[in-house]
PDB file of N, CA and C in Angstrom:
ATOM      1  N   UNK A   1     212.235 -44.336-281.319  1.00 49.00           N
ATOM      2  CA  UNK A   1     212.040 -44.109-282.614  1.00 49.00           C
ATOM      3  C   UNK A   1     211.734 -42.609-282.950  1.00 49.00           C
ATOM      4  N   UNK A   2     211.914 -41.847-281.809  1.00 63.00           N
ATOM      5  CA  UNK A   2     212.032 -40.316-282.080  1.00 63.00           C
ATOM      6  C   UNK A   2     212.872 -39.843-283.336  1.00 63.00           C
ATOM      7  N   UNK A   3     213.730 -40.167-283.756  1.00 66.00           N
ATOM      8  CA  UNK A   3     214.396 -39.671-284.994  1.00 66.00           C
ATOM      9  C   UNK A   3     213.900 -40.168-286.236  1.00 66.00           C
ATOM     10  N   UNK A   4     212.894 -40.983-286.130  1.00 72.00           N
ATOM     11  CA  UNK A   4     212.262 -41.708-287.325  1.00 72.00           C
ATOM     12  C   UNK A   4     212.934 -42.737-288.005  1.00 72.00           C
ATOM     13  N   UNK A   5     213.924 -43.434-287.198  1.00 72.00           N
ATOM     14  CA  UNK A   5     214.603 -44.582-287.728  1.00 72.00           C
ATOM     15  C   UNK A   5     213.990 -45.723-287.257  1.00 72.00           C
ATOM     16  N   UNK A   6     213.786 -46.749-288.130  1.00 77.00           N
ATOM     17  CA  UNK A   6     213.061 -47.953-287.784  1.00 77.00           C
ATOM     18  C   UNK A   6     213.693 -48.741-286.716  1.00 77.00           C
ATOM     19  N   UNK A   7     212.948 -49.490-285.793  1.00 78.00           N
ATOM     20  CA  UNK A   7     213.552 -50.393-285.050  1.00 78.00           C
ATOM     21  C   UNK A   7     214.573 -51.138-285.401  1.00 78.00           C
ATOM     22  N   UNK A   8     215.720 -51.545-284.679  1.00 74.00           N
ATOM     23  CA  UNK A   8     216.666 -52.475-285.092  1.00 74.00           C
ATOM     24  C   UNK A   8     217.712 -51.967-285.933  1.00 74.00           C
ATOM     25  N   UNK A   9     217.683 -50.591-286.462  1.00 73.00           N
ATOM     26  CA  UNK A   9     218.540 -50.096-287.462  1.00 73.00           C
ATOM     27  C   UNK A   9     219.674 -49.653-286.666  1.00 73.00           C
ATOM     28  N   UNK A  10     219.455 -49.126-285.321  1.00 73.00           N
ATOM     29  CA  UNK A  10     220.413 -48.503-284.537  1.00 73.00           C
ATOM     30  C   UNK A  10     220.290 -49.011-283.255  1.00 73.00           C
ATOM     31  N   UNK A  11     221.120 -49.803-282.538  1.00 73.00           N
ATOM     32  CA  UNK A  11     220.977 -50.096-281.179  1.00 73.00           C
ATOM     33  C   UNK A  11     222.186 -49.870-280.260  1.00 73.00           C
ATOM     34  N   UNK A  12     221.907 -49.656-279.028  1.00 74.00           N
ATOM     35  CA  UNK A  12     222.783 -49.312-278.121  1.00 74.00           C
ATOM     36  C   UNK A  12     222.827 -50.303-276.819  1.00 74.00           C
ATOM     37  N   UNK A  13     223.896 -51.124-276.646  1.00 72.00           N
ATOM     38  CA  UNK A  13     224.112 -51.983-275.669  1.00 72.00           C
ATOM     39  C   UNK A  13     225.132 -51.506-274.634  1.00 72.00           C
ATOM     40  N   UNK A  14     224.660 -51.322-273.455  1.00 70.00           N
ATOM     41  CA  UNK A  14     225.734 -50.929-272.416  1.00 70.00           C
ATOM     42  C   UNK A  14     225.850 -51.852-271.372  1.00 70.00           C
ATOM     43  N   UNK A  15     227.103 -51.963-270.913  1.00 66.00           N
ATOM     44  CA  UNK A  15     227.385 -52.713-269.472  1.00 66.00           C
ATOM     45  C   UNK A  15     227.202 -54.166-269.495  1.00 66.00           C
ATOM     46  N   UNK A  16     227.725 -54.830-270.691  1.00 68.00           N
ATOM     47  CA  UNK A  16     227.539 -56.213-270.838  1.00 68.00           C
ATOM     48  C   UNK A  16     229.083 -56.788-271.063  1.00 68.00           C
ATOM     49  N   UNK A  17     230.035 -56.033-271.199  1.00 72.00           N
ATOM     50  CA  UNK A  17     231.216 -56.538-271.069  1.00 72.00           C
ATOM     51  C   UNK A  17     231.726 -57.333-272.266  1.00 72.00           C
ATOM     52  N   UNK A  18     232.746 -58.189-271.859  1.00 78.00           N
ATOM     53  CA  UNK A  18     233.415 -58.984-273.045  1.00 78.00           C
ATOM     54  C   UNK A  18     232.559 -59.994-273.678  1.00 78.00           C
ATOM     55  N   UNK A  19     231.537 -60.694-272.822  1.00 79.00           N
ATOM     56  CA  UNK A  19     230.553 -61.737-273.361  1.00 79.00           C
ATOM     57  C   UNK A  19     229.848 -61.035-274.434  1.00 79.00           C
ATOM     58  N   UNK A  20     229.110 -59.899-274.285  1.00 76.00           N
ATOM     59  CA  UNK A  20     228.431 -59.349-275.303  1.00 76.00           C
ATOM     60  C   UNK A  20     228.989 -58.864-276.511  1.00 76.00           C
ATOM     61  N   UNK A  21     230.344 -58.371-276.126  1.00 78.00           N
ATOM     62  CA  UNK A  21     231.212 -57.958-277.228  1.00 78.00           C
ATOM     63  C   UNK A  21     231.439 -58.973-278.160  1.00 78.00           C
ATOM     64  N   UNK A  22     231.947 -60.200-277.688  1.00 82.00           N
ATOM     65  CA  UNK A  22     232.501 -61.211-278.512  1.00 82.00           C
ATOM     66  C   UNK A  22     231.162 -61.727-279.322  1.00 82.00           C
ATOM     67  N   UNK A  23     230.021 -61.801-278.679  1.00 82.00           N
ATOM     68  CA  UNK A  23     228.801 -62.354-279.273  1.00 82.00           C
ATOM     69  C   UNK A  23     228.303 -61.410-280.531  1.00 82.00           C
ATOM     70  N   UNK A  24     228.557 -60.153-280.284  1.00 80.00           N
ATOM     71  CA  UNK A  24     228.178 -59.204-281.491  1.00 80.00           C
ATOM     72  C   UNK A  24     229.311 -59.321-282.529  1.00 80.00           C
ATOM     73  N   UNK A  25     230.396 -59.364-281.988  1.00 81.00           N
ATOM     74  CA  UNK A  25     231.599 -59.252-283.229  1.00 81.00           C
ATOM     75  C   UNK A  25     231.504 -60.609-284.190  1.00 81.00           C
ATOM     76  N   UNK A  26     230.849 -61.679-283.490  1.00 85.00           N
ATOM     77  CA  UNK A  26     230.978 -62.937-284.433  1.00 85.00           C
ATOM     78  C   UNK A  26     229.541 -63.337-284.925  1.00 85.00           C
ATOM     79  N   UNK A  27     228.436 -62.332-284.739  1.00 84.00           N
ATOM     80  CA  UNK A  27     227.151 -62.572-285.115  1.00 84.00           C
ATOM     81  C   UNK A  27     227.196 -62.300-286.612  1.00 84.00           C
ATOM     82  N   UNK A  28     226.580 -63.016-287.624  1.00 87.00           N
ATOM     83  CA  UNK A  28     226.575 -62.819-288.913  1.00 87.00           C
ATOM     84  C   UNK A  28     225.789 -62.069-289.518  1.00 87.00           C
ATOM     85  N   UNK A  29     224.609 -61.693-288.581  1.00 84.00           N
ATOM     86  CA  UNK A  29     223.727 -60.574-289.035  1.00 84.00           C
ATOM     87  C   UNK A  29     223.957 -59.328-288.595  1.00 84.00           C
ATOM     88  N   UNK A  30     225.098 -58.841-288.087  1.00 81.00           N
ATOM     89  CA  UNK A  30     225.550 -57.605-287.493  1.00 81.00           C
ATOM     90  C   UNK A  30     226.657 -57.175-288.514  1.00 81.00           C
ATOM     91  N   UNK A  31     226.328 -56.094-289.002  1.00 80.00           N
ATOM     92  CA  UNK A  31     227.440 -55.575-289.993  1.00 80.00           C
ATOM     93  C   UNK A  31     228.494 -54.620-289.515  1.00 80.00           C
ATOM     94  N   UNK A  32     228.109 -53.951-288.411  1.00 78.00           N
ATOM     95  CA  UNK A  32     229.062 -53.004-287.895  1.00 78.00           C
ATOM     96  C   UNK A  32     228.734 -52.856-286.385  1.00 78.00           C
ATOM     97  N   UNK A  33     229.804 -52.720-285.661  1.00 76.00           N
ATOM     98  CA  UNK A  33     229.878 -52.548-284.107  1.00 76.00           C
ATOM     99  C   UNK A  33     231.060 -51.588-283.790  1.00 76.00           C
ATOM    100  N   UNK A  34     230.695 -50.859-282.793  1.00 69.00           N
ATOM    101  CA  UNK A  34     231.486 -49.893-282.237  1.00 69.00           C
ATOM    102  C   UNK A  34     231.645 -49.819-280.743  1.00 69.00           C
ATOM    103  N   UNK A  35     232.723 -49.710-280.184  1.00 66.00           N
ATOM    104  CA  UNK A  35     232.556 -49.599-278.761  1.00 66.00           C
ATOM    105  C   UNK A  35     233.171 -48.024-278.327  1.00 66.00           C
ATOM    106  N   UNK A  36     232.698 -47.751-277.138  1.00 65.00           N
ATOM    107  CA  UNK A  36     233.062 -46.427-276.574  1.00 65.00           C
ATOM    108  C   UNK A  36     234.673 -45.912-276.938  1.00 65.00           C
ATOM    109  N   UNK A  37     235.485 -46.821-276.705  1.00 61.00           N
ATOM    110  CA  UNK A  37     236.742 -46.421-277.148  1.00 61.00           C
ATOM    111  C   UNK A  37     237.104 -46.154-278.412  1.00 61.00           C
ATOM    112  N   UNK A  38     235.999 -46.653-279.397  1.00 55.00           N
ATOM    113  CA  UNK A  38     236.428 -46.522-280.801  1.00 55.00           C
ATOM    114  C   UNK A  38     235.794 -45.016-281.477  1.00 55.00           C
ATOM    115  N   UNK A  39     235.066 -44.531-280.521  1.00 56.00           N
ATOM    116  CA  UNK A  39     234.093 -43.325-281.117  1.00 56.00           C
ATOM    117  C   UNK A  39     235.121 -42.189-280.855  1.00 56.00           C
ATOM    118  N   UNK A  40     235.284 -41.358-282.017  1.00 60.00           N
ATOM    119  CA  UNK A  40     235.996 -40.059-281.753  1.00 60.00           C
ATOM    120  C   UNK A  40     235.052 -39.109-282.951  1.00 60.00           C
ATOM    121  N   UNK A  41     235.562 -37.688-282.735  1.00 66.00           N
ATOM    122  CA  UNK A  41     234.996 -36.776-283.591  1.00 66.00           C
ATOM    123  C   UNK A  41     235.556 -36.868-284.956  1.00 66.00           C
ATOM    124  N   UNK A  42     234.885 -36.984-286.003  1.00 64.00           N
ATOM    125  CA  UNK A  42     235.295 -37.140-287.319  1.00 64.00           C
ATOM    126  C   UNK A  42     234.621 -36.063-288.304  1.00 64.00           C
ATOM    127  N   UNK A  43     235.225 -35.656-289.489  1.00 66.00           N
ATOM    128  CA  UNK A  43     234.615 -35.031-290.419  1.00 66.00           C
ATOM    129  C   UNK A  43     234.417 -35.894-291.636  1.00 66.00           C
ATOM    130  N   UNK A  44     233.147 -36.007-292.209  1.00 62.00           N
ATOM    131  CA  UNK A  44     232.683 -36.706-293.297  1.00 62.00           C
ATOM    132  C   UNK A  44     232.290 -36.031-294.381  1.00 62.00           C
ATOM    133  N   UNK A  45     232.652 -36.409-295.791  1.00 60.00           N
ATOM    134  CA  UNK A  45     232.078 -36.123-297.034  1.00 60.00           C
ATOM    135  C   UNK A  45     230.828 -36.923-297.236  1.00 60.00           C
ATOM    136  N   UNK A  46     229.780 -36.491-297.295  1.00 57.00           N
ATOM    137  CA  UNK A  46     228.582 -37.459-297.431  1.00 57.00           C
ATOM    138  C   UNK A  46     228.095 -37.342-298.950  1.00 57.00           C
ATOM    139  N   UNK A  47     228.495 -38.499-299.522  1.00 58.00           N
ATOM    140  CA  UNK A  47     228.087 -39.039-300.851  1.00 58.00           C
ATOM    141  C   UNK A  47     227.843 -37.591-301.789  1.00 58.00           C
ATOM    142  N   UNK A  48     228.603 -37.238-302.586  1.00 59.00           N
ATOM    143  CA  UNK A  48     228.634 -36.255-303.419  1.00 59.00           C
ATOM    144  C   UNK A  48     228.832 -34.823-303.021  1.00 59.00           C
ATOM    145  N   UNK A  49     228.474 -33.953-303.749  1.00 57.00           N
ATOM    146  CA  UNK A  49     228.888 -32.594-303.431  1.00 57.00           C
ATOM    147  C   UNK A  49     227.771 -31.769-302.848  1.00 57.00           C
ATOM    148  N   UNK A  50     226.553 -32.361-302.442  1.00 63.00           N
ATOM    149  CA  UNK A  50     225.544 -31.665-301.711  1.00 63.00           C
ATOM    150  C   UNK A  50     224.783 -32.352-300.709  1.00 63.00           C
ATOM    151  N   UNK A  51     225.620 -32.525-299.524  1.00 66.00           N
ATOM    152  CA  UNK A  51     225.172 -33.048-298.524  1.00 66.00           C
ATOM    153  C   UNK A  51     223.939 -32.315-297.840  1.00 66.00           C
ATOM    154  N   UNK A  52     223.112 -33.231-297.240  1.00 71.00           N
ATOM    155  CA  UNK A  52     221.990 -32.399-296.535  1.00 71.00           C
ATOM    156  C   UNK A  52     222.085 -32.871-294.805  1.00 71.00           C
ATOM    157  N   UNK A  53     222.312 -31.964-294.036  1.00 75.00           N
ATOM    158  CA  UNK A  53     222.491 -32.050-292.643  1.00 75.00           C
ATOM    159  C   UNK A  53     221.258 -31.732-292.009  1.00 75.00           C
ATOM    160  N   UNK A  54     220.593 -32.621-291.160  1.00 78.00           N
ATOM    161  CA  UNK A  54     219.495 -32.556-290.299  1.00 78.00           C
ATOM    162  C   UNK A  54     219.626 -32.163-289.044  1.00 78.00           C
ATOM    163  N   UNK A  55     219.401 -31.107-288.439  1.00 80.00           N
ATOM    164  CA  UNK A  55     219.748 -30.730-287.103  1.00 80.00           C
ATOM    165  C   UNK A  55     218.808 -31.444-286.143  1.00 80.00           C
ATOM    166  N   UNK A  56     219.218 -31.328-284.975  1.00 79.00           N
ATOM    167  CA  UNK A  56     218.591 -32.222-283.675  1.00 79.00           C
ATOM    168  C   UNK A  56     217.250 -31.781-283.645  1.00 79.00           C
ATOM    169  N   UNK A  57     217.080 -30.461-283.698  1.00 84.00           N
ATOM    170  CA  UNK A  57     215.653 -29.823-283.387  1.00 84.00           C
ATOM    171  C   UNK A  57     214.898 -29.611-284.672  1.00 84.00           C
ATOM    172  N   UNK A  58     215.204 -30.175-285.684  1.00 84.00           N
ATOM    173  CA  UNK A  58     214.509 -30.155-287.041  1.00 84.00           C
ATOM    174  C   UNK A  58     213.001 -30.815-286.855  1.00 84.00           C
ATOM    175  N   UNK A  59     212.137 -30.285-287.783  1.00 87.00           N
ATOM    176  CA  UNK A  59     211.091 -31.009-288.035  1.00 87.00           C
ATOM    177  C   UNK A  59     211.392 -32.053-288.818  1.00 87.00           C
ATOM    178  N   UNK A  60     211.271 -33.421-288.466  1.00 85.00           N
ATOM    179  CA  UNK A  60     211.816 -34.539-289.088  1.00 85.00           C
ATOM    180  C   UNK A  60     210.814 -34.838-290.273  1.00 85.00           C
ATOM    181  N   UNK A  61     209.712 -34.645-290.297  1.00 88.00           N
ATOM    182  CA  UNK A  61     208.568 -34.796-291.445  1.00 88.00           C
ATOM    183  C   UNK A  61     208.964 -33.995-292.431  1.00 88.00           C
ATOM    184  N   UNK A  62     209.173 -32.584-292.175  1.00 88.00           N
ATOM    185  CA  UNK A  62     209.541 -31.607-293.122  1.00 88.00           C
ATOM    186  C   UNK A  62     210.847 -31.917-293.839  1.00 88.00           C
ATOM    187  N   UNK A  63     211.797 -32.383-292.866  1.00 82.00           N
ATOM    188  CA  UNK A  63     213.137 -32.683-293.596  1.00 82.00           C
ATOM    189  C   UNK A  63     213.063 -33.743-294.460  1.00 82.00           C
ATOM    190  N   UNK A  64     212.174 -34.662-294.239  1.00 82.00           N
ATOM    191  CA  UNK A  64     212.211 -35.973-295.008  1.00 82.00           C
ATOM    192  C   UNK A  64     211.507 -35.415-296.358  1.00 82.00           C
ATOM    193  N   UNK A  65     210.452 -34.935-296.339  1.00 85.00           N
ATOM    194  CA  UNK A  65     209.890 -34.313-297.483  1.00 85.00           C
ATOM    195  C   UNK A  65     210.905 -33.420-298.389  1.00 85.00           C
ATOM    196  N   UNK A  66     211.455 -32.637-297.678  1.00 81.00           N
ATOM    197  CA  UNK A  66     212.415 -31.669-298.493  1.00 81.00           C
ATOM    198  C   UNK A  66     213.609 -32.442-299.003  1.00 81.00           C
ATOM    199  N   UNK A  67     213.929 -33.525-298.432  1.00 78.00           N
ATOM    200  CA  UNK A  67     215.188 -34.221-298.974  1.00 78.00           C
ATOM    201  C   UNK A  67     214.687 -35.018-300.102  1.00 78.00           C
ATOM    202  N   UNK A  68     213.597 -35.630-299.990  1.00 79.00           N
ATOM    203  CA  UNK A  68     212.967 -36.347-301.219  1.00 79.00           C
ATOM    204  C   UNK A  68     212.655 -35.384-302.339  1.00 79.00           C
ATOM    205  N   UNK A  69     212.193 -34.231-302.234  1.00 78.00           N
ATOM    206  CA  UNK A  69     212.022 -33.350-303.240  1.00 78.00           C
ATOM    207  C   UNK A  69     213.487 -33.061-303.757  1.00 78.00           C
ATOM    208  N   UNK A  70     214.343 -32.751-302.939  1.00 74.00           N
ATOM    209  CA  UNK A  70     215.680 -32.353-303.568  1.00 74.00           C
ATOM    210  C   UNK A  70     216.282 -33.555-304.293  1.00 74.00           C
ATOM    211  N   UNK A  71     215.878 -34.735-304.039  1.00 71.00           N
ATOM    212  CA  UNK A  71     216.647 -35.826-304.717  1.00 71.00           C
ATOM    213  C   UNK A  71     215.738 -36.165-306.055  1.00 71.00           C
ATOM    214  N   UNK A  72     214.439 -35.983-306.003  1.00 73.00           N
ATOM    215  CA  UNK A  72     213.550 -36.404-307.149  1.00 73.00           C
ATOM    216  C   UNK A  72     213.402 -35.155-308.038  1.00 73.00           C
ATOM    217  N   UNK A  73     213.436 -33.883-307.604  1.00 68.00           N
ATOM    218  CA  UNK A  73     213.292 -32.911-308.529  1.00 68.00           C
ATOM    219  C   UNK A  73     213.947 -32.778-309.760  1.00 68.00           C
ATOM    220  N   UNK A  74     213.444 -32.643-310.895  1.00 61.00           N
ATOM    221  CA  UNK A  74     214.067 -32.732-312.073  1.00 61.00           C
ATOM    222  C   UNK A  74     214.678 -34.024-312.386  1.00 61.00           C
ATOM    223  N   UNK A  75     214.009 -35.164-312.009  1.00 64.00           N
ATOM    224  CA  UNK A  75     214.374 -36.381-312.272  1.00 64.00           C
ATOM    225  C   UNK A  75     215.785 -36.721-311.698  1.00 64.00           C
ATOM    226  N   UNK A  76     216.255 -35.959-310.645  1.00 57.00           N
ATOM    227  CA  UNK A  76     217.287 -36.395-309.941  1.00 57.00           C
ATOM    228  C   UNK A  76     218.793 -35.681-310.716  1.00 57.00           C
ATOM    229  N   UNK A  77     218.426 -34.876-311.815  1.00 62.00           N
ATOM    230  CA  UNK A  77     219.323 -34.223-312.673  1.00 62.00           C
ATOM    231  C   UNK A  77     219.857 -32.973-312.106  1.00 62.00           C
ATOM    232  N   UNK A  78     219.356 -32.353-311.374  1.00 57.00           N
ATOM    233  CA  UNK A  78     219.980 -31.137-310.880  1.00 57.00           C
ATOM    234  C   UNK A  78     221.142 -31.055-310.186  1.00 57.00           C
ATOM    235  N   UNK A  79     221.935 -30.147-310.316  1.00 55.00           N
ATOM    236  CA  UNK A  79     223.250 -29.895-309.930  1.00 55.00           C
ATOM    237  C   UNK A  79     223.455 -29.792-308.327  1.00 55.00           C
ATOM    238  N   UNK A  80     222.176 -29.177-307.797  1.00 56.00           N
ATOM    239  CA  UNK A  80     222.252 -28.585-306.439  1.00 56.00           C
ATOM    240  C   UNK A  80     221.279 -29.559-305.494  1.00 56.00           C
ATOM    241  N   UNK A  81     221.010 -30.669-306.025  1.00 54.00           N
ATOM    242  CA  UNK A  81     220.041 -31.617-305.117  1.00 54.00           C
ATOM    243  C   UNK A  81     220.880 -31.951-304.028  1.00 54.00           C
ATOM    244  N   UNK A  82     219.976 -32.416-303.044  1.00 55.00           N
ATOM    245  CA  UNK A  82     220.687 -33.092-301.925  1.00 55.00           C
ATOM    246  C   UNK A  82     221.392 -34.502-302.124  1.00 55.00           C
ATOM    247  N   UNK A  83     222.789 -34.724-302.012  1.00 51.00           N
ATOM    248  CA  UNK A  83     223.142 -35.850-302.398  1.00 51.00           C
ATOM    249  C   UNK A  83     223.434 -36.882-301.293  1.00 51.00           C
ATOM    250  N   UNK A  84     222.986 -36.486-300.027  1.00 53.00           N
ATOM    251  CA  UNK A  84     223.063 -37.683-298.953  1.00 53.00           C
ATOM    252  C   UNK A  84     222.713 -36.719-297.714  1.00 53.00           C
ATOM    253  N   UNK A  85     222.296 -37.423-296.640  1.00 53.00           N
ATOM    254  CA  UNK A  85     221.891 -36.868-295.418  1.00 53.00           C
ATOM    255  C   UNK A  85     222.370 -37.554-294.310  1.00 53.00           C
ATOM    256  N   UNK A  86     222.568 -36.752-293.190  1.00 53.00           N
ATOM    257  CA  UNK A  86     223.052 -37.173-291.983  1.00 53.00           C
ATOM    258  C   UNK A  86     222.478 -36.439-290.701  1.00 53.00           C
ATOM    259  N   UNK A  87     222.015 -37.033-289.664  1.00 54.00           N
ATOM    260  CA  UNK A  87     221.431 -36.397-288.552  1.00 54.00           C
ATOM    261  C   UNK A  87     222.682 -35.568-287.746  1.00 54.00           C
ATOM    262  N   UNK A  88     222.246 -34.311-287.309  1.00 56.00           N
ATOM    263  CA  UNK A  88     223.308 -33.597-286.688  1.00 56.00           C
ATOM    264  C   UNK A  88     223.076 -33.945-284.972  1.00 56.00           C
ATOM    265  N   UNK A  89     224.056 -34.460-284.510  1.00 59.00           N
ATOM    266  CA  UNK A  89     224.045 -34.898-283.029  1.00 59.00           C
ATOM    267  C   UNK A  89     224.259 -33.827-282.127  1.00 59.00           C
ATOM    268  N   UNK A  90     224.931 -32.764-282.340  1.00 56.00           N
ATOM    269  CA  UNK A  90     225.282 -31.618-281.421  1.00 56.00           C
ATOM    270  C   UNK A  90     224.282 -30.408-281.565  1.00 56.00           C
ATOM    271  N   UNK A  91     224.672 -29.416-280.767  1.00 52.00           N
ATOM    272  CA  UNK A  91     223.941 -28.153-280.942  1.00 52.00           C
ATOM    273  C   UNK A  91     224.804 -27.112-281.136  1.00 52.00           C
ATOM    274  N   UNK A  92     224.372 -25.981-281.354  1.00 49.00           N
ATOM    275  CA  UNK A  92     225.196 -24.808-281.689  1.00 49.00           C
ATOM    276  C   UNK A  92     226.244 -25.049-283.032  1.00 49.00           C
ATOM    277  N   UNK A  93     227.454 -24.667-282.626  1.00 50.00           N
ATOM    278  CA  UNK A  93     228.395 -24.921-283.729  1.00 50.00           C
ATOM    279  C   UNK A  93     228.822 -26.104-283.849  1.00 50.00           C
ATOM    280  N   UNK A  94     228.568 -27.051-283.079  1.00 44.00           N
ATOM    281  CA  UNK A  94     228.956 -28.541-283.162  1.00 44.00           C
ATOM    282  C   UNK A  94     230.406 -28.746-282.413  1.00 44.00           C
TER     283      UNK A  94
END
């Protein structure tokens, strides 16, 4: 829970092979699953024109406070508000 994500939101299962993969793919309560072979570097537009990227070494409490301020400031009508957020996994230039 280091990143502030509630338990159960993001799970990593390793080394269980086809049996676990089949169970995960057919489970009705699991909305999305990815395997190592499916992962690749991508660029994403995060909801709207003002994405908020939270770097790996950021103060998570301050980042959340500022994200909420950006969304709620001026009743959410400001053109420069944070439109979405994503944690940054890499370091340096990415």
